[in-house]
mmCIF file of C-alpha atoms in Angstrom:
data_model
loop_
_atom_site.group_PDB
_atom_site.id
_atom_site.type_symbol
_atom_site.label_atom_id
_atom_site.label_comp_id
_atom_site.label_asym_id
_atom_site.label_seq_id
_atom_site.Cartn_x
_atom_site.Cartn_y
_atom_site.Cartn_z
ATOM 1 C CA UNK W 179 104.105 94.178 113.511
ATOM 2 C CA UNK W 180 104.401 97.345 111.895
ATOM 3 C CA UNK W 181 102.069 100.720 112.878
ATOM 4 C CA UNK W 182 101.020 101.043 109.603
ATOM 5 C CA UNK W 183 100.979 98.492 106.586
ATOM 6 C CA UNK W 184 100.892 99.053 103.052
ATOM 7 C CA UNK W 185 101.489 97.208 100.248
ATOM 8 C CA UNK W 186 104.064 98.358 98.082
ATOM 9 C CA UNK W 187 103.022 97.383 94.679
ATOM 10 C CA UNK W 188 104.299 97.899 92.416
ATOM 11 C CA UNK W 189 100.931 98.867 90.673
ATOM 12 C CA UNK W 190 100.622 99.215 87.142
ATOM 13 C CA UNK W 191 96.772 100.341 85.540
ATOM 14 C CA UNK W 192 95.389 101.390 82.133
ATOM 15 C CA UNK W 193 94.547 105.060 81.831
ATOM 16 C CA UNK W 194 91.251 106.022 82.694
ATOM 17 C CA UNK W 195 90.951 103.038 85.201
ATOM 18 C CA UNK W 196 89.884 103.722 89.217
ATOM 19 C CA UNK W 197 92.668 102.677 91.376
ATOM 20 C CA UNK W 198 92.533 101.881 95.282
ATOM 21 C CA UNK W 199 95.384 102.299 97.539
ATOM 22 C CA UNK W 200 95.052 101.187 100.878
ATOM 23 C CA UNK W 201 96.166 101.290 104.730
ATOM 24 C CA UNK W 202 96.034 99.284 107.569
ATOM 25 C CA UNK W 203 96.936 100.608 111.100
ATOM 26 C CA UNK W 204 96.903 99.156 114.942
ATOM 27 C CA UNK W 205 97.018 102.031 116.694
ATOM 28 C CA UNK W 206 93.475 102.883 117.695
ATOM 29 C CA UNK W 207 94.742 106.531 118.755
ATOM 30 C CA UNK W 208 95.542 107.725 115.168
ATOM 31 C CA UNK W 209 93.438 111.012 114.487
ATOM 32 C CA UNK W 210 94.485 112.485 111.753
ATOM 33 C CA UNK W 211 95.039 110.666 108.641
ATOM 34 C CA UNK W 212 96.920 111.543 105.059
ATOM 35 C CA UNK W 213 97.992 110.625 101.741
ATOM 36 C CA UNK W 214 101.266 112.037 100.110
ATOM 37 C CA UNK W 215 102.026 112.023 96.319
ATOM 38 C CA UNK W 216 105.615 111.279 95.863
ATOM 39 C CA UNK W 217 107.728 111.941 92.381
ATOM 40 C CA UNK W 218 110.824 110.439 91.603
ATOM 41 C CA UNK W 219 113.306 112.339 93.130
ATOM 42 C CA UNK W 220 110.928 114.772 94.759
ATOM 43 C CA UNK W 221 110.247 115.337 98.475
ATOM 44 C CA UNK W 222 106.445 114.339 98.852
ATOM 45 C CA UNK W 223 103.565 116.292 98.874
ATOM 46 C CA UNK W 224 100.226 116.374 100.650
ATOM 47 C CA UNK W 225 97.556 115.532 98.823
ATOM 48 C CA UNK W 226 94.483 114.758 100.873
ATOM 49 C CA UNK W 227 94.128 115.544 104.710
ATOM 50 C CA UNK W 228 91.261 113.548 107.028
ATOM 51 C CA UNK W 229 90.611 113.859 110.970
ATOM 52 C CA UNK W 230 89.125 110.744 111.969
ATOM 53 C CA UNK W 231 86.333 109.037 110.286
ATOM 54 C CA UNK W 232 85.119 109.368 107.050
ATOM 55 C CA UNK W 233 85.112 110.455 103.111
ATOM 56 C CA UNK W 234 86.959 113.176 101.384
ATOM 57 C CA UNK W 235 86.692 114.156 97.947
ATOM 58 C CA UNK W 236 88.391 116.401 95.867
ATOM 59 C CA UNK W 237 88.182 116.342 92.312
ATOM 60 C CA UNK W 238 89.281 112.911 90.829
ATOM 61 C CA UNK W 239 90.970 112.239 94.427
ATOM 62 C CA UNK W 240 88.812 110.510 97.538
ATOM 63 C CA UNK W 241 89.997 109.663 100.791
ATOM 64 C CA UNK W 242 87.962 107.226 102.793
ATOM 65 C CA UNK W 243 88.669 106.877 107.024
ATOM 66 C CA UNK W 244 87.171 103.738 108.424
ATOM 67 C CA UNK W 245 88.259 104.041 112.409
ATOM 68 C CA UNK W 246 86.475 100.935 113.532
ATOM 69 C CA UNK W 247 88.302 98.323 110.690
ATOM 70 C CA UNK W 248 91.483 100.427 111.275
ATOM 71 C CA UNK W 249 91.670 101.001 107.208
ATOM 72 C CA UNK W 250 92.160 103.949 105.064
ATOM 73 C CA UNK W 251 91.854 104.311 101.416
ATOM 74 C CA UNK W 252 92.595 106.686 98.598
ATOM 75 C CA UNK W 253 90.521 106.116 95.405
ATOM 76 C CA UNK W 254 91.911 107.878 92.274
ATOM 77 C CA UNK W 255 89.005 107.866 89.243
ATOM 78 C CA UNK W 256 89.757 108.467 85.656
ATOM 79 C CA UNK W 257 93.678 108.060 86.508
ATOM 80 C CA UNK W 258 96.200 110.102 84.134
ATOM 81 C CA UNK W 259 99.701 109.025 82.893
ATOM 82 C CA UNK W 260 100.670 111.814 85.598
ATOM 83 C CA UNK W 261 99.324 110.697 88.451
ATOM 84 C CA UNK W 262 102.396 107.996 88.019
ATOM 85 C CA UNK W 263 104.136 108.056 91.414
ATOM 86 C CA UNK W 264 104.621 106.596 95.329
ATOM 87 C CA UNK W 265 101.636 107.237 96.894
ATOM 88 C CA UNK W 266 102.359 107.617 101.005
ATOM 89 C CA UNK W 267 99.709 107.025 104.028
ATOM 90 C CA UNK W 268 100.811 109.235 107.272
ATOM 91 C CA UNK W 269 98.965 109.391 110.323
ATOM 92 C CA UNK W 270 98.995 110.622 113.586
ATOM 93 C CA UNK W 271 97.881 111.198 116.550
ATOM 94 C CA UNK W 272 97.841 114.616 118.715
ATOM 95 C CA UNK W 273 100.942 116.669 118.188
ATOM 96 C CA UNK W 274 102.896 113.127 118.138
ATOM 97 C CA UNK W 275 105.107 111.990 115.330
ATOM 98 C CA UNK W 276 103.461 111.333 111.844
ATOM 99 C CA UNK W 277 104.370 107.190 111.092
ATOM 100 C CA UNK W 278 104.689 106.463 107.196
ATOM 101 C CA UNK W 279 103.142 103.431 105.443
ATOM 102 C CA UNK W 280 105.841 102.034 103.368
ATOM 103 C CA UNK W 281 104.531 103.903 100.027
ATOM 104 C CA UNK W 282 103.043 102.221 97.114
ATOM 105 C CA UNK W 283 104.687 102.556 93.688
ATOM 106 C CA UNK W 284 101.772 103.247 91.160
ATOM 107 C CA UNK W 285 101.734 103.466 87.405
ATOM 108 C CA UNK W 286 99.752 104.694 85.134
ATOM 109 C CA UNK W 287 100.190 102.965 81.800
ATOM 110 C CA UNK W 288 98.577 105.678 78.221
ATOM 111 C CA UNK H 583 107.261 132.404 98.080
ATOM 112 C CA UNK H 584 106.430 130.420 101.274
ATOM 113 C CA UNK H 585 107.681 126.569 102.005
ATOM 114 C CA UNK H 586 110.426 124.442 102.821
ATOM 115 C CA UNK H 587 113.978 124.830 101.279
ATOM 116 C CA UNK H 588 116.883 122.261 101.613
ATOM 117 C CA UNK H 589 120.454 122.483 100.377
ATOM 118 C CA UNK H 590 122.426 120.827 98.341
ATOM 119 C CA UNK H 591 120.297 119.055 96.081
ATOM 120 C CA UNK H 592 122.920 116.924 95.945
ATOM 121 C CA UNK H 593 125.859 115.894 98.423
ATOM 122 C CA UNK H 594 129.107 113.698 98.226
ATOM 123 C CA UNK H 595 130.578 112.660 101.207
ATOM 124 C CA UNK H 596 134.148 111.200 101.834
ATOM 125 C CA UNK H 597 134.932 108.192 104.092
ATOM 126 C CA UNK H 598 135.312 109.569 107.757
ATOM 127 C CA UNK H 599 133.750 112.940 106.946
ATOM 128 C CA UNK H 600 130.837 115.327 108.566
ATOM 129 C CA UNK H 601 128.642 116.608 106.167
ATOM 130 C CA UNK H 602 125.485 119.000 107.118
ATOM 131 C CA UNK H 603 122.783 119.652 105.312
ATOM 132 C CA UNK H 604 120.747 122.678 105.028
ATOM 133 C CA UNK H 605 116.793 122.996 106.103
ATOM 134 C CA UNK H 606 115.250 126.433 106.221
ATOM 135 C CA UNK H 607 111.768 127.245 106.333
ATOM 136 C CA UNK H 608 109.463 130.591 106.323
ATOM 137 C CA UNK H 609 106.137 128.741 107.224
ATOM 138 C CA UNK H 610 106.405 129.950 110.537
ATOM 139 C CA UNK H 611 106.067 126.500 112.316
ATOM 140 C CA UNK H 612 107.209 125.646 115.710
ATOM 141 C CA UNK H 613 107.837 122.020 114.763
ATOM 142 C CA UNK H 614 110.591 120.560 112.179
ATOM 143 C CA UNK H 615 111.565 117.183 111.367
ATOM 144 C CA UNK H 616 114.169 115.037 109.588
ATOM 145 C CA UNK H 617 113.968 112.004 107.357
ATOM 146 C CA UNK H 618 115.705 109.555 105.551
ATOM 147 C CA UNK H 619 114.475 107.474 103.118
ATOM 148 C CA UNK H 620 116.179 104.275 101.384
ATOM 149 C CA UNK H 621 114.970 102.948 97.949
ATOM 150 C CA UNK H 622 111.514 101.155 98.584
ATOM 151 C CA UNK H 623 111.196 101.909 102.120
ATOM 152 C CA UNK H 624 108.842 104.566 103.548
ATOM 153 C CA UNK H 625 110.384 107.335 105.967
ATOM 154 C CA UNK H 626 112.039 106.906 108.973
ATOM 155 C CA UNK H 627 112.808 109.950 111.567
ATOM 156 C CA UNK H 628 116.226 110.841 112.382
ATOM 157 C CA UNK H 629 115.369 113.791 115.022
ATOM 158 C CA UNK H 630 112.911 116.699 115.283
ATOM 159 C CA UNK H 631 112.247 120.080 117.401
ATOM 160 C CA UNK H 632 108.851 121.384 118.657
ATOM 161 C CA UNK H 633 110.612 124.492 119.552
ATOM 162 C CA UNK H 634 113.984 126.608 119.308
ATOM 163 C CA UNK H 635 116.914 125.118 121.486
ATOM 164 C CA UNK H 636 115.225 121.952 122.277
ATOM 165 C CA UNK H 637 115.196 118.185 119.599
ATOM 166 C CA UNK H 638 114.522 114.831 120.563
ATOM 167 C CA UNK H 639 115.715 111.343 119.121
ATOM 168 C CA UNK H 640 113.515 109.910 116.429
ATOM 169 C CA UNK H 641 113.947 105.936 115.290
ATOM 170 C CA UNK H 642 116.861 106.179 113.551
ATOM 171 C CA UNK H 643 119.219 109.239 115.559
ATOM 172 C CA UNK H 644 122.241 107.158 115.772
ATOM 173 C CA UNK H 645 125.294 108.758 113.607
ATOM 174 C CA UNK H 646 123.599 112.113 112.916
ATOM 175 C CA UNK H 647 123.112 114.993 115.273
ATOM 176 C CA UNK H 648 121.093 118.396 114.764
ATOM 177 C CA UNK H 649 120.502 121.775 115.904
ATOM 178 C CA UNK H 650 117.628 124.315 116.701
ATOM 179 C CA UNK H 651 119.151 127.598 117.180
ATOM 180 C CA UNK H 652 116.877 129.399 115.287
ATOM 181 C CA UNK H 653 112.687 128.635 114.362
ATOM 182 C CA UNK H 654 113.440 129.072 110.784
ATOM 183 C CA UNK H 655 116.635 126.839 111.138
ATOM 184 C CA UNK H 656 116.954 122.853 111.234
ATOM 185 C CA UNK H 657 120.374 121.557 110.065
ATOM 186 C CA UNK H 658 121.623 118.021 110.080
ATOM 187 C CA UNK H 659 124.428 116.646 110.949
ATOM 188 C CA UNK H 660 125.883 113.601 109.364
ATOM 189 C CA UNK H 661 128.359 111.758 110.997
ATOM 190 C CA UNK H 662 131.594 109.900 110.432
ATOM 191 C CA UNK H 663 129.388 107.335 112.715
ATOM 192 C CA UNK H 664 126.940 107.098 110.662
ATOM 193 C CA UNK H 665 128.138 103.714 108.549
ATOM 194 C CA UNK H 666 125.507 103.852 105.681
ATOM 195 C CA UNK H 667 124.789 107.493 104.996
ATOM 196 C CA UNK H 668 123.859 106.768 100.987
ATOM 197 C CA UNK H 669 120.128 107.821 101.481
ATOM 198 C CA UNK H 670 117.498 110.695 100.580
ATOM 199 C CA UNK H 671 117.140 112.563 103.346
ATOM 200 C CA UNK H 672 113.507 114.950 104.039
ATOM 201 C CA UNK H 673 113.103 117.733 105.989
ATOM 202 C CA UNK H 674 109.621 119.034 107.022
ATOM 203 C CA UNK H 675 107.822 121.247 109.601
ATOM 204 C CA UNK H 676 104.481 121.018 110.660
ATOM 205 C CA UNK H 677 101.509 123.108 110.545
ATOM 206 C CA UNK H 678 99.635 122.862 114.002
ATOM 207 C CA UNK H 679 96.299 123.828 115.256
ATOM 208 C CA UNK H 680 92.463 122.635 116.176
ATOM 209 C CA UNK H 681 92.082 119.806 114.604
ATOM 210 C CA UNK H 682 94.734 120.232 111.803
ATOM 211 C CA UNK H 683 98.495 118.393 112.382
ATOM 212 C CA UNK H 684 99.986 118.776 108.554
ATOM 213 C CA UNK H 685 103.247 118.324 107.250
ATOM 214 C CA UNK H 686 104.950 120.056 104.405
ATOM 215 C CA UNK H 687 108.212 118.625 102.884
ATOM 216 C CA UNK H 688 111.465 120.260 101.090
ATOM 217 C CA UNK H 689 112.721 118.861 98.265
ATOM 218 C CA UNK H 690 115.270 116.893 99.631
ATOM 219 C CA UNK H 691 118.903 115.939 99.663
ATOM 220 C CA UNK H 692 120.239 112.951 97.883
ATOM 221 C CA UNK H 693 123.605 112.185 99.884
ATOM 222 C CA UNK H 694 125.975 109.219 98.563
ATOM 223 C CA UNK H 695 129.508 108.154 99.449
ATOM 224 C CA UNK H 696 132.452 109.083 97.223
#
């Protein structure tokens, strides 16, 4: 079994619709929690940064911690042709290595 | 301009030949690491330093080798060993403190086999 599961899609959505990525983990350790945007061809970048449990908003973006199901989510409202891209989960715990979901491929149809 | 710069955007390499590629950063962070990434897969460490003159083997170390001979300094090494180099490869360093373990990529390398 992996550290961290994620389904990789693809996932394809109407503009304007709310879309839910999600995270499973086993390792009860994990403390800090992330999700990276990645663009084809582009090394990926952080977009939303959680230490243990709980929400995070910013702007259209919110990043929800649930320690005791080990789950994470990223909700994306009113989704935008550009926010077409792999969307990563990364956690880790301490000063240890940061373990990758597998990404999930989203896309954002006009 | 602060962040994370790799070089060559894009690399060939011939059968039986070393290649290196380039990772520089002027973030100021102790800790740098390497990835590789394959079409559909998420990323999987090759090697990384906490600290100048000192690296340890990630998951995948086999066929490449690095160096840490400066903070600002992270090259990789890709071996004639290395059987299936045709990858993206990611470097990144990480921003450390209380309560705060981030990550911040470079663009990346695309390397395939001539």
């Amino acid at each position: 079994q992996k550290e961290v599961e994620q389904d990789p899609g693809p996932l394809s959505v109407p503009e304007g619709a709310i879309v839910s990525l999600n995270c499973t983990y086993s390792n009860s350790a994990f403390q800090y929690f992330m999700w990276y945007r990645q663009y084809s061809r582009k090394g990926p970048e952080l977009l939303m940064y959680t230490y243990s449990s709980g929400n995070k908003e910013d702007g259209r973006f919110t990043a929800q911690v649930d320690k005791s199901s080990k789950y994470i989510s990223l909700f994306i409202r009113d989704s935008q042709p550009s926010d077409s891209a792999t969307y990563l989960c990364a956690m880790i715990q301490g000063a240890q290595k940061l373990v990758f979901g597998q990404g999930t491929r989203l896309t954002i149809n006009p | 301009d602060g962040g994370i710069t790799q070089s060559p955007k894009y690399l060939f390499r011939k059968e039986g030949q070393n290649v290196t590629l380039s990772c520089e950063q002027n973030l100021n962070h102790d800790a740098m690491y390497w990835y590789r990434q394959d079409p559909g897969q998420g990323l999987r460490l090759i090697y990384y330093s906490q600290i100048v003159n000192d690296f340890q083997k990630g998951d995948i170390a086999e066929g490449y080798s690095v160096s840490r001979e400066k903070k600002e300094s992270f090259p990789l090494t890709v071996t004639s060993a290395q059987k299936n180099p045709t990858a993206f490869y990611l470097c990144a360093s990480m921003e450390q403190g209380a309560a705060k373990n981030i990550q911040y990529f470079g663009a990346g390398t695309r390397l395939s086999v001539l």
